[in-house]
Short mmCIF file of N, CA and C and ligand atoms in Angstrom, two decimals:
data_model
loop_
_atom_site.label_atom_id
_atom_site.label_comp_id
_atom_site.label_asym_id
_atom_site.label_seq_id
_atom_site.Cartn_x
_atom_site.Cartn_y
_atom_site.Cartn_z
N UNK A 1 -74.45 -45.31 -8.69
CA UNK A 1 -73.60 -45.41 -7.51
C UNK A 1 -74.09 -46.55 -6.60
N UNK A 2 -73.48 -47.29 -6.13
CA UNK A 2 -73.21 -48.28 -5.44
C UNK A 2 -73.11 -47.49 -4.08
N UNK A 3 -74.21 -48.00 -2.81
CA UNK A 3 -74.10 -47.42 -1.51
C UNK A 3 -74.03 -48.70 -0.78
N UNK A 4 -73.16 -49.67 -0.56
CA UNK A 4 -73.15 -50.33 0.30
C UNK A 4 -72.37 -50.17 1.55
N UNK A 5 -72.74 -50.03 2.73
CA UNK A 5 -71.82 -49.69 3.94
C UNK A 5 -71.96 -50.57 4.76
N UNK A 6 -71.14 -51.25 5.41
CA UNK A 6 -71.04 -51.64 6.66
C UNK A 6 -71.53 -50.85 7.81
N UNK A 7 -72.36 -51.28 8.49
CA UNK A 7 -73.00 -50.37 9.93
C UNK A 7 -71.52 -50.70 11.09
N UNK A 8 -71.27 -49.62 11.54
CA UNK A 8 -70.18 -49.13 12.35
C UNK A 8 -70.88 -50.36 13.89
N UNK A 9 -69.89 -51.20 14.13
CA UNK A 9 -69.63 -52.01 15.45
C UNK A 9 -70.66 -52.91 15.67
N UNK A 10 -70.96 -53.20 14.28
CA UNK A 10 -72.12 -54.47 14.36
C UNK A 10 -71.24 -55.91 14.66
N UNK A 11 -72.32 -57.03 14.75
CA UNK A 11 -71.22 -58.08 15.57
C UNK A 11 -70.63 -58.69 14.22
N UNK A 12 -70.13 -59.51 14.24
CA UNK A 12 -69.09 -60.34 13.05
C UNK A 12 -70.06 -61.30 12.28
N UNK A 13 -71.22 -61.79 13.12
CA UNK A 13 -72.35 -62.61 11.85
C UNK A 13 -73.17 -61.50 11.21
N UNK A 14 -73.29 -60.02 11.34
CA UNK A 14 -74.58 -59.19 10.88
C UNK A 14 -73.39 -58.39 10.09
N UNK A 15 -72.17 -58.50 10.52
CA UNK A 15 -71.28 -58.12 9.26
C UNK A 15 -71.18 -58.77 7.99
N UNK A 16 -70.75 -60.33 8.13
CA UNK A 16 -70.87 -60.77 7.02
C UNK A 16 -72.25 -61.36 6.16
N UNK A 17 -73.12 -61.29 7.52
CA UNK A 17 -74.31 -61.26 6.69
C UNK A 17 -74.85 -60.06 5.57
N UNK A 18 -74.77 -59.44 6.16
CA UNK A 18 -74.46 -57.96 5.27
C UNK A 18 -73.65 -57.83 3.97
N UNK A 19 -72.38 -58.37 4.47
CA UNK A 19 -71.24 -58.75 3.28
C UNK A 19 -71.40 -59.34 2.21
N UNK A 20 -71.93 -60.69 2.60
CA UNK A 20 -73.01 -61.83 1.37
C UNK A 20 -73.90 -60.65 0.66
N UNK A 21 -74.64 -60.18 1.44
CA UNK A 21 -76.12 -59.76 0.71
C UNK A 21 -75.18 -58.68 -0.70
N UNK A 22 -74.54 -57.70 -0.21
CA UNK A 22 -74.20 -57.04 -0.99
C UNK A 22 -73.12 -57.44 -2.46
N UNK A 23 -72.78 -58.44 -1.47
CA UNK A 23 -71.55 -59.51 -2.80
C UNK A 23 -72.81 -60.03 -3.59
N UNK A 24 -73.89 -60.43 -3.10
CA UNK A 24 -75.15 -61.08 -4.10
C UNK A 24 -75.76 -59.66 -5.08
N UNK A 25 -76.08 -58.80 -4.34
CA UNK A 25 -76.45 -57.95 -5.13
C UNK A 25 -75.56 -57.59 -6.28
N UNK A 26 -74.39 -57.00 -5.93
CA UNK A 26 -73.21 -56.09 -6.76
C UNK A 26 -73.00 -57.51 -8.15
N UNK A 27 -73.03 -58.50 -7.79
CA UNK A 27 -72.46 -59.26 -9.07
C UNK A 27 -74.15 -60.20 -10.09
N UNK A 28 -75.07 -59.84 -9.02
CA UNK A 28 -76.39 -60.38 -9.52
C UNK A 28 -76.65 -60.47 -10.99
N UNK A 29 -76.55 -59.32 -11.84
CA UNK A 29 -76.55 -59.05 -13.28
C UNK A 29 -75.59 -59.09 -14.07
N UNK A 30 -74.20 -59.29 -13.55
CA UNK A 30 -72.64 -58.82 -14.38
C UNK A 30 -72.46 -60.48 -14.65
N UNK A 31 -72.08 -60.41 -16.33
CA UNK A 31 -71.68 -62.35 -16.58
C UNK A 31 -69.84 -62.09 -16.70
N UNK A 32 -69.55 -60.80 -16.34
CA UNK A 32 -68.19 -60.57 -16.68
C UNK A 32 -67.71 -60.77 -15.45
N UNK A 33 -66.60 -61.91 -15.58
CA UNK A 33 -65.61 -62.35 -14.19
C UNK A 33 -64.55 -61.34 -13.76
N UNK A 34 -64.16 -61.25 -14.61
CA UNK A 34 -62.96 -60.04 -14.09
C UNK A 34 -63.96 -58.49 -13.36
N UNK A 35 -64.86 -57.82 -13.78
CA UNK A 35 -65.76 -57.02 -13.32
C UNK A 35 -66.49 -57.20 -12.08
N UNK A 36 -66.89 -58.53 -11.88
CA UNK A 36 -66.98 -59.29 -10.80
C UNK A 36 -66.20 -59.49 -9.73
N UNK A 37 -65.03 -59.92 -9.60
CA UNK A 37 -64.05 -60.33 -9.30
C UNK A 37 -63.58 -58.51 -8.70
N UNK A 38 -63.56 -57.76 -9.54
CA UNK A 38 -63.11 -56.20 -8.77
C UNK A 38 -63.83 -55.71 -8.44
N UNK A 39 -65.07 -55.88 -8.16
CA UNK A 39 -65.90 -55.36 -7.26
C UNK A 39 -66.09 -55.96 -6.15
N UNK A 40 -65.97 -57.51 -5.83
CA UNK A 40 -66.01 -58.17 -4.45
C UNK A 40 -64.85 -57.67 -3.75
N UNK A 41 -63.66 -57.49 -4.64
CA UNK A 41 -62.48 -57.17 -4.08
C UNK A 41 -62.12 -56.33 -2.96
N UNK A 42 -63.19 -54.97 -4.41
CA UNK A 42 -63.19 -53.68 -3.39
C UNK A 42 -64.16 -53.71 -1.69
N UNK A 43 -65.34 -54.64 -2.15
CA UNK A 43 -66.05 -55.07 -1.04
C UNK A 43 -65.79 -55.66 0.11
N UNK A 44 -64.70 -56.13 -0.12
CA UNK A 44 -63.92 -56.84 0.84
C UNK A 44 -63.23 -56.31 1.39
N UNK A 45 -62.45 -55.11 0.88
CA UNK A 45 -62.07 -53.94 1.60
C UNK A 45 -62.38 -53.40 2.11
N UNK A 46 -63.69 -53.06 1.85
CA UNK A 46 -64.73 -51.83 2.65
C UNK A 46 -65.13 -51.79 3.41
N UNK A 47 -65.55 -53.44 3.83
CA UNK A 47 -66.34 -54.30 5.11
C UNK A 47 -65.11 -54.46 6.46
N UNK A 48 -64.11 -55.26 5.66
CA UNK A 48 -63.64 -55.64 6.16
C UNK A 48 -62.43 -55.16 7.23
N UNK A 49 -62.47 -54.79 8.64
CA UNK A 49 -61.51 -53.69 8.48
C UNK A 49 -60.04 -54.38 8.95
N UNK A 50 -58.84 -53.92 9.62
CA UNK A 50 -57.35 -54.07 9.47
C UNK A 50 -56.84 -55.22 8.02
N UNK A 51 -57.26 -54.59 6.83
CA UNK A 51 -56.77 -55.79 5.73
C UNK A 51 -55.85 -54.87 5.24
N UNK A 52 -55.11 -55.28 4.93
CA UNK A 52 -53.66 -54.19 3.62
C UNK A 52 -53.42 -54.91 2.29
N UNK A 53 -54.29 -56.59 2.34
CA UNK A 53 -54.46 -56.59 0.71
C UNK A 53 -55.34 -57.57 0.79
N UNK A 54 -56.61 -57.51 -0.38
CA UNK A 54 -57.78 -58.29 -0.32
C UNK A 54 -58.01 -58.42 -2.10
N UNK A 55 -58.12 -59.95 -2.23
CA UNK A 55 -58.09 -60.12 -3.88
C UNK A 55 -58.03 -61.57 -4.26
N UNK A 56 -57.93 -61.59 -5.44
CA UNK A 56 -58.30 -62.90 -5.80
C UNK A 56 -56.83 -63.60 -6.84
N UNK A 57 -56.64 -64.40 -6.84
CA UNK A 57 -55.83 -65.46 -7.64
C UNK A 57 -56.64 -66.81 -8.23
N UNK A 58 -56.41 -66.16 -9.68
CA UNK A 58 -57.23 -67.56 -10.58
C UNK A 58 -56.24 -68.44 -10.60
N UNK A 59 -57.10 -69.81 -11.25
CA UNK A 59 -56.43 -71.07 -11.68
C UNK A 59 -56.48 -70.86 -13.47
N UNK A 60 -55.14 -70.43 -14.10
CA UNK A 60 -54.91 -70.79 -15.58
C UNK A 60 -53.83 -71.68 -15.86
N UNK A 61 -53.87 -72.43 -16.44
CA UNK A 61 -53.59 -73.40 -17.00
C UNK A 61 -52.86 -73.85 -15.69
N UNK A 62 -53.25 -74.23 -14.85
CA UNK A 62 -52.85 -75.13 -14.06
C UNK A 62 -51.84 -74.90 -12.50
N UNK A 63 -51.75 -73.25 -12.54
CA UNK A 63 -51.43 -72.68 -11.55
C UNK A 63 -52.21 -71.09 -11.16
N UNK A 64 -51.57 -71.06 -10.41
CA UNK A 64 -52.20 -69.45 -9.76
C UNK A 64 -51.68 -68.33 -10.40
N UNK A 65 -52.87 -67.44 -11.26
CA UNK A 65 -52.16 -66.09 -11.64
C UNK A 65 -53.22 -64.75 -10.84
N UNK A 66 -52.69 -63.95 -10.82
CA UNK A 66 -53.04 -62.61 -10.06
C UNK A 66 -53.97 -61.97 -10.62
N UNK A 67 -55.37 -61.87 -9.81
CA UNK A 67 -56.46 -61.19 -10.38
C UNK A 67 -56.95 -59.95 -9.99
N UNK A 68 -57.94 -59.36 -9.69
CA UNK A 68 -58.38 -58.33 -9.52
C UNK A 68 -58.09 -58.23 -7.75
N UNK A 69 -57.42 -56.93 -7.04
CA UNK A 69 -57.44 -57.18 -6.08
C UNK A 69 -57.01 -55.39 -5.45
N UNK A 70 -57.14 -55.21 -3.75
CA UNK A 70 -56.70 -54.07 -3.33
C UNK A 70 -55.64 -54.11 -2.65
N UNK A 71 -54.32 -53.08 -2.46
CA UNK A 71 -53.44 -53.71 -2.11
C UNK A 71 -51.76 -53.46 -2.84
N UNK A 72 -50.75 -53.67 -1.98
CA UNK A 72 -49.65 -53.66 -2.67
C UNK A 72 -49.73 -54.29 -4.00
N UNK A 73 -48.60 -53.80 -4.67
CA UNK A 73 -48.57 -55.01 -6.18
C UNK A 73 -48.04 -56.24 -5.36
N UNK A 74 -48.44 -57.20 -6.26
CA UNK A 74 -48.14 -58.39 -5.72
C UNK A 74 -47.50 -59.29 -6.91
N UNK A 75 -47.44 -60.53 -6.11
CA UNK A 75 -46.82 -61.89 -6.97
C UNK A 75 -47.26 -62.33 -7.72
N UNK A 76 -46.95 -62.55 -9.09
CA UNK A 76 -48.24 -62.39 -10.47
C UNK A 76 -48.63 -64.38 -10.78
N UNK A 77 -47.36 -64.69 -10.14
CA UNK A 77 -47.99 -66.34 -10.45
C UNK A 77 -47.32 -67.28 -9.54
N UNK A 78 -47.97 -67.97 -8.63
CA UNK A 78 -47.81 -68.97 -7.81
C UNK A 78 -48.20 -70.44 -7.98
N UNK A 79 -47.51 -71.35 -8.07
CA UNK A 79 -47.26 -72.46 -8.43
C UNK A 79 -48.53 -73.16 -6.94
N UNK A 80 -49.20 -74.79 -7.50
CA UNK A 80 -49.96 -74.96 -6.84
C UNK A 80 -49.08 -75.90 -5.90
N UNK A 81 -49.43 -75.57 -4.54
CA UNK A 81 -48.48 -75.98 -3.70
C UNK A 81 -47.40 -75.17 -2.47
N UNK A 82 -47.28 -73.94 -3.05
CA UNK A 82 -46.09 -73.18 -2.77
C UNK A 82 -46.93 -71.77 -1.81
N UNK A 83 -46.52 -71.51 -0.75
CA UNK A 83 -47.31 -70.63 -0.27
C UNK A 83 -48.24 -70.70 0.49
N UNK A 84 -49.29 -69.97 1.18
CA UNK A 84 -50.06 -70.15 1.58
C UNK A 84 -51.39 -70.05 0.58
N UNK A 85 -51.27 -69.40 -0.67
CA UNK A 85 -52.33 -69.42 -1.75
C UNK A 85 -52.08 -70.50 -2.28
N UNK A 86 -51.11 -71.26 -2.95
CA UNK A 86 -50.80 -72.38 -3.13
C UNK A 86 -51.09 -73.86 -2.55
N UNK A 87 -50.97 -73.45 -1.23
CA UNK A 87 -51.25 -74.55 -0.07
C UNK A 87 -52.91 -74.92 -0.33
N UNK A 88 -53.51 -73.60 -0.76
CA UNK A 88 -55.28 -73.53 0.01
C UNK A 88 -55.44 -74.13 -1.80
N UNK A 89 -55.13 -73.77 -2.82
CA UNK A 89 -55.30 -73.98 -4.40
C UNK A 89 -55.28 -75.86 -4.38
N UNK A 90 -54.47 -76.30 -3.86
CA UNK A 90 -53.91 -77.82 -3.77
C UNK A 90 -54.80 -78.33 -3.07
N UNK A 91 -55.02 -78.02 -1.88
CA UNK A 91 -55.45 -78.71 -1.12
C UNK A 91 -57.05 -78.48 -1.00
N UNK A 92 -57.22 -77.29 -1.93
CA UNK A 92 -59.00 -77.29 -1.66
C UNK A 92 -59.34 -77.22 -1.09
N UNK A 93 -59.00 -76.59 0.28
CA UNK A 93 -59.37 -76.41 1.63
C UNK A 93 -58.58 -74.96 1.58
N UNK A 94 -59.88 -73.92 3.05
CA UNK A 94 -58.75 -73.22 3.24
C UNK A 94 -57.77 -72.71 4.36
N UNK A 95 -56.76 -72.01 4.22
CA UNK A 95 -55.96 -71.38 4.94
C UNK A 95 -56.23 -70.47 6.21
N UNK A 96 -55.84 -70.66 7.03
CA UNK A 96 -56.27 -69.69 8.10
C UNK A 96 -55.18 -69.79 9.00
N UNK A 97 -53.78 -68.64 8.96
CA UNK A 97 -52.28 -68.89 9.10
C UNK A 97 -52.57 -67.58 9.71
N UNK A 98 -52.33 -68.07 11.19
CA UNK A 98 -52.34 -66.62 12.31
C UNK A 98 -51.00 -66.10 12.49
N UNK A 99 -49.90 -66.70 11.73
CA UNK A 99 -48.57 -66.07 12.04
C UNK A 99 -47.69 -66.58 10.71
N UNK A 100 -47.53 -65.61 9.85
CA UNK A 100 -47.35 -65.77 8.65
C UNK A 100 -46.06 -65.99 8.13
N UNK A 101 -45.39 -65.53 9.11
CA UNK A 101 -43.79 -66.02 9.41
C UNK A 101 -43.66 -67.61 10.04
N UNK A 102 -44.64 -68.34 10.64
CA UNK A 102 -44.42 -69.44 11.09
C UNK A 102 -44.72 -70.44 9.91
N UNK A 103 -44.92 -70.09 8.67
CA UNK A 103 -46.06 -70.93 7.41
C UNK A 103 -44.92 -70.92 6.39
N UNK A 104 -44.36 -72.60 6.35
CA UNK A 104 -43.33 -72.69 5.85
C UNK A 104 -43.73 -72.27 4.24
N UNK A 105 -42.42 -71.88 3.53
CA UNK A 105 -43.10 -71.21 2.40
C UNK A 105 -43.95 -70.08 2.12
N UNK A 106 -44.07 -69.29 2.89
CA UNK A 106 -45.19 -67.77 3.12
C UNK A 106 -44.67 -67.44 1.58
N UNK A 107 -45.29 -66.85 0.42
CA UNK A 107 -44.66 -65.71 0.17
C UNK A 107 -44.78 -64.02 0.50
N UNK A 108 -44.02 -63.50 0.91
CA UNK A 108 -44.30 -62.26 1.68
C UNK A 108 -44.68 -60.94 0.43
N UNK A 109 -45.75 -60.99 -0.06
CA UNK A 109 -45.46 -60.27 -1.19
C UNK A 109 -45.64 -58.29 -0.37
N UNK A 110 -46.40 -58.29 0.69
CA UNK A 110 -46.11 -56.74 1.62
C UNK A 110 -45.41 -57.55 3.03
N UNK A 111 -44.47 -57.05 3.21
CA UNK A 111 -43.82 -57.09 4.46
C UNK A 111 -44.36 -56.73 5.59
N UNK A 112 -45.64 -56.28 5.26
CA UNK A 112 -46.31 -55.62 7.04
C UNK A 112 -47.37 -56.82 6.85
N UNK A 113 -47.82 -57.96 5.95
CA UNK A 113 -48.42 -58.73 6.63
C UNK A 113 -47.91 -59.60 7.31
N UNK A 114 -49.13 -59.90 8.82
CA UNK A 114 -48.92 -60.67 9.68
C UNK A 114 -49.82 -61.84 9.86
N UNK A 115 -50.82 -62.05 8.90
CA UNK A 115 -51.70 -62.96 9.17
C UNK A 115 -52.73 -63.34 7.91
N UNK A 116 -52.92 -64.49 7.41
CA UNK A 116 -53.67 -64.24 6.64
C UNK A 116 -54.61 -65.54 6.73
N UNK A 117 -55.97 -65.20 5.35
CA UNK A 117 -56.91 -66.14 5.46
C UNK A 117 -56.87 -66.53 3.92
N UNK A 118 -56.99 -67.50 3.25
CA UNK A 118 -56.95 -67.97 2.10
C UNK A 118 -57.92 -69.28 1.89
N UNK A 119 -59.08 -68.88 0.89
CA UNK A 119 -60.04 -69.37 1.27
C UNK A 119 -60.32 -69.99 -0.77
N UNK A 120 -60.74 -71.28 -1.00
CA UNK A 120 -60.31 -71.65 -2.35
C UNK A 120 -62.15 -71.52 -2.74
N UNK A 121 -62.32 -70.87 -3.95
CA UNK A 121 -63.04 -71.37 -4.78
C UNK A 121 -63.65 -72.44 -5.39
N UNK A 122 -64.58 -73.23 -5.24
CA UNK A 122 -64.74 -74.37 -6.23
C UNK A 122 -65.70 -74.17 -7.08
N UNK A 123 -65.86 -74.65 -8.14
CA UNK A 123 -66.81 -74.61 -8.98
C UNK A 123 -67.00 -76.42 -9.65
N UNK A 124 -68.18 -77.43 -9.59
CA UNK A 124 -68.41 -78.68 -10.23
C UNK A 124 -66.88 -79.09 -8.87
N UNK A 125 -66.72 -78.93 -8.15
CA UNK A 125 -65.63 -79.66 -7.68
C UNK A 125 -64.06 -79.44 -7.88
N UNK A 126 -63.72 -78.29 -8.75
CA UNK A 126 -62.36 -77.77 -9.12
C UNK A 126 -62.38 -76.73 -8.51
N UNK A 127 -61.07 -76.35 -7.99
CA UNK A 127 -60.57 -75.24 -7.41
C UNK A 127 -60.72 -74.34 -8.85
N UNK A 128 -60.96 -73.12 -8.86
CA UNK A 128 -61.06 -71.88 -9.73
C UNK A 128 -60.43 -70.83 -9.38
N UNK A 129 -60.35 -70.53 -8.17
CA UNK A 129 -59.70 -69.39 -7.69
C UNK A 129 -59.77 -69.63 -6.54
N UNK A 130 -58.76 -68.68 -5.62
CA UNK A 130 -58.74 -68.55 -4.20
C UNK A 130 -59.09 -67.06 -4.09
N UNK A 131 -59.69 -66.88 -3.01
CA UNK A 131 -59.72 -65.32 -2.27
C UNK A 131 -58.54 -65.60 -0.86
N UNK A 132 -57.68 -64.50 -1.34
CA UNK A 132 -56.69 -64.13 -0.20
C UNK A 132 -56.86 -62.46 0.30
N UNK A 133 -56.84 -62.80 1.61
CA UNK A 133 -56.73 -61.68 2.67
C UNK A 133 -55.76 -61.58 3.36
N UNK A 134 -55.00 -60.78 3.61
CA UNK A 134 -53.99 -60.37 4.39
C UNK A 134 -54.14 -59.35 5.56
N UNK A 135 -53.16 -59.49 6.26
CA UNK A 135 -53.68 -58.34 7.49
C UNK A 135 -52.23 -58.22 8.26
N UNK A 136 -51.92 -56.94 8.58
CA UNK A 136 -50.73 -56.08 9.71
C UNK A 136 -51.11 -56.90 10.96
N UNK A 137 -52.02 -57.49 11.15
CA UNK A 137 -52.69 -58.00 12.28
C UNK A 137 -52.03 -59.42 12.67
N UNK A 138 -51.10 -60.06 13.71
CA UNK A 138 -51.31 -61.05 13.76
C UNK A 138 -52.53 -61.69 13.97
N UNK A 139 -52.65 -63.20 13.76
CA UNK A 139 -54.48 -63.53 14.16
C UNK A 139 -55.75 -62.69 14.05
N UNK A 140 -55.58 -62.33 12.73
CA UNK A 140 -56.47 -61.26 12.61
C UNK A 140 -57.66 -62.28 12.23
N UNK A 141 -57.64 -63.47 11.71
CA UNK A 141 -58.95 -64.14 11.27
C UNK A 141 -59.35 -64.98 11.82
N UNK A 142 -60.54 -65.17 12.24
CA UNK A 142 -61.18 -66.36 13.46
C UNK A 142 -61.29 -67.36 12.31
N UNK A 143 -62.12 -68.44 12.88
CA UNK A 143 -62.87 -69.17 12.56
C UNK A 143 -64.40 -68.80 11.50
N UNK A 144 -64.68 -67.69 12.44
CA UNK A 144 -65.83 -66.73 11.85
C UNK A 144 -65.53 -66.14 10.66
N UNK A 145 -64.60 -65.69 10.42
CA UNK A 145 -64.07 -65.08 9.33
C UNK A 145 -64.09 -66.02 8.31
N UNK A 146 -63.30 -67.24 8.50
CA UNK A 146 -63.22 -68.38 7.30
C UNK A 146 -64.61 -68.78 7.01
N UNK A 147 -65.02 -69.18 7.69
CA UNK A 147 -66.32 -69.57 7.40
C UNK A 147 -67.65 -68.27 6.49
N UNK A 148 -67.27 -67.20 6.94
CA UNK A 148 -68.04 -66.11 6.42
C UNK A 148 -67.30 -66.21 4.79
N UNK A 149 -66.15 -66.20 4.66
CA UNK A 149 -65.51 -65.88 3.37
C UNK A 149 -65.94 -67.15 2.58
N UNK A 150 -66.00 -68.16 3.23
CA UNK A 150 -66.45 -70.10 2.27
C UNK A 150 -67.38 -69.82 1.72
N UNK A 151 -68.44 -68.70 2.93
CA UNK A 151 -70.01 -68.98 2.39
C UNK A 151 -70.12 -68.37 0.86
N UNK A 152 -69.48 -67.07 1.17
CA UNK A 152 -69.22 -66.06 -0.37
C UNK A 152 -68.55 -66.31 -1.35
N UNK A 153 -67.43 -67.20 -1.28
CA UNK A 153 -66.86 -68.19 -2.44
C UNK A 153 -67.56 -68.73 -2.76
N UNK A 154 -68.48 -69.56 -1.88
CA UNK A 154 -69.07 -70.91 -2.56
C UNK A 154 -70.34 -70.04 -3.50
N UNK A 155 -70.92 -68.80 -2.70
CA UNK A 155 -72.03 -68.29 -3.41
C UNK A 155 -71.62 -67.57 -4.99
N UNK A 156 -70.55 -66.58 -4.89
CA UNK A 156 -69.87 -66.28 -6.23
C UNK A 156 -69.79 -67.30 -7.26
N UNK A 157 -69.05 -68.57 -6.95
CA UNK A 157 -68.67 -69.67 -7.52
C UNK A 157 -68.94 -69.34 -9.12
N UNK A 158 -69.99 -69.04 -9.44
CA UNK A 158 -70.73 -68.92 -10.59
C UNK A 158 -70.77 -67.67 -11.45
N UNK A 159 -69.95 -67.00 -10.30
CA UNK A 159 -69.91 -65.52 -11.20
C UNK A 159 -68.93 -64.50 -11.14
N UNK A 160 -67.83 -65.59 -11.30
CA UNK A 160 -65.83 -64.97 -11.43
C UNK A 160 -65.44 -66.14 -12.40
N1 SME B 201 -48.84 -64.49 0.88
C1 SME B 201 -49.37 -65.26 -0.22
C2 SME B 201 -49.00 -64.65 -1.54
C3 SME B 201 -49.98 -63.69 -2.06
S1 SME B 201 -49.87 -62.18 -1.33
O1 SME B 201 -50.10 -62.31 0.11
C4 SME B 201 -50.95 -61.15 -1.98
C5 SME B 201 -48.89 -66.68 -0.15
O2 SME B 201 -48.02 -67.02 0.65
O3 SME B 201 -49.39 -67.49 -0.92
#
């Protein structure tokens, strides 16, 4: 059993510091990506709180398909470009869209999100995957948030 908890009303750097440590631990020994990949998922859920879908979208053959994630069913393949997962896949940079209705091209795959963060993977310099978060929340993601989620992409990188 896996006991990782978030401590109740800690500040937003001793959260995701916390967050890292346990994303380092939980995938430390596993060479399996997809196993990997659903366990940060769930981690990202657990930590993280007002999210209604938290997960990942790989790069196969040259666009976005739907990976391990928590959350409504969703959109199984997004073209690079199109979207706000799309936008962050292309551009290698990521997303941080405080009003998800204002983001030309959204795709709305749950109707109660209001905000999301979409944060790209690289690995040698290629996009690999994005981690997308969603939230009921308008502006639910700072600055702090993106930056906490880069650090854990960039650290995974090697093991999804
Ligand atoms: N909203 C995303 C699509 C993925 S779902 O939110 C899970 C987008 O516009 O790319």
């Amino acid at each position: 059993m896996y006991t990782f908890e978030p401590t109740m009303g800690q500040d937003k750097a001793s959260l995701y510091r916390d967050l890292h440590e346990a994303a380092q631990a939980l995938t430390a020994d596993e060479p399996d990506a997809i196993a990997n990949m659903a366990n940060l998922a769930a981690l990202l859920w657990q930590f993280l709180p007002d999210l209604n879908w938290a997960g990942f979208y790989r790069v196969v053959d040259g666009e976005l398909v739907l990976g391990p994630f928590i959350g409504k069913p969703a959109c199984i393949r997004i073209p690079f470009g199109r979207g706000v997962c799309g936008a962050a896949a292309a551009s290698a940079t990521t997303q941080r869209v405080e009003d998800v209705h204002a983001f030309p091209g959204h795709i709305a795959c749950d109707a109660a999100s209001r905000s999301e963060l979409v944060v790209p993977v690289l690995r040698d310099g290629a996009v690999i995957a994005v981690i997308d978060l969603d939230s009921p929340l308008p502006s639910r993601f700072d600055p702090d948030d993106a930056a906490g989620i880069e650090a854990i992409a960039g650290a995974m990188a090697g093991r999804i």
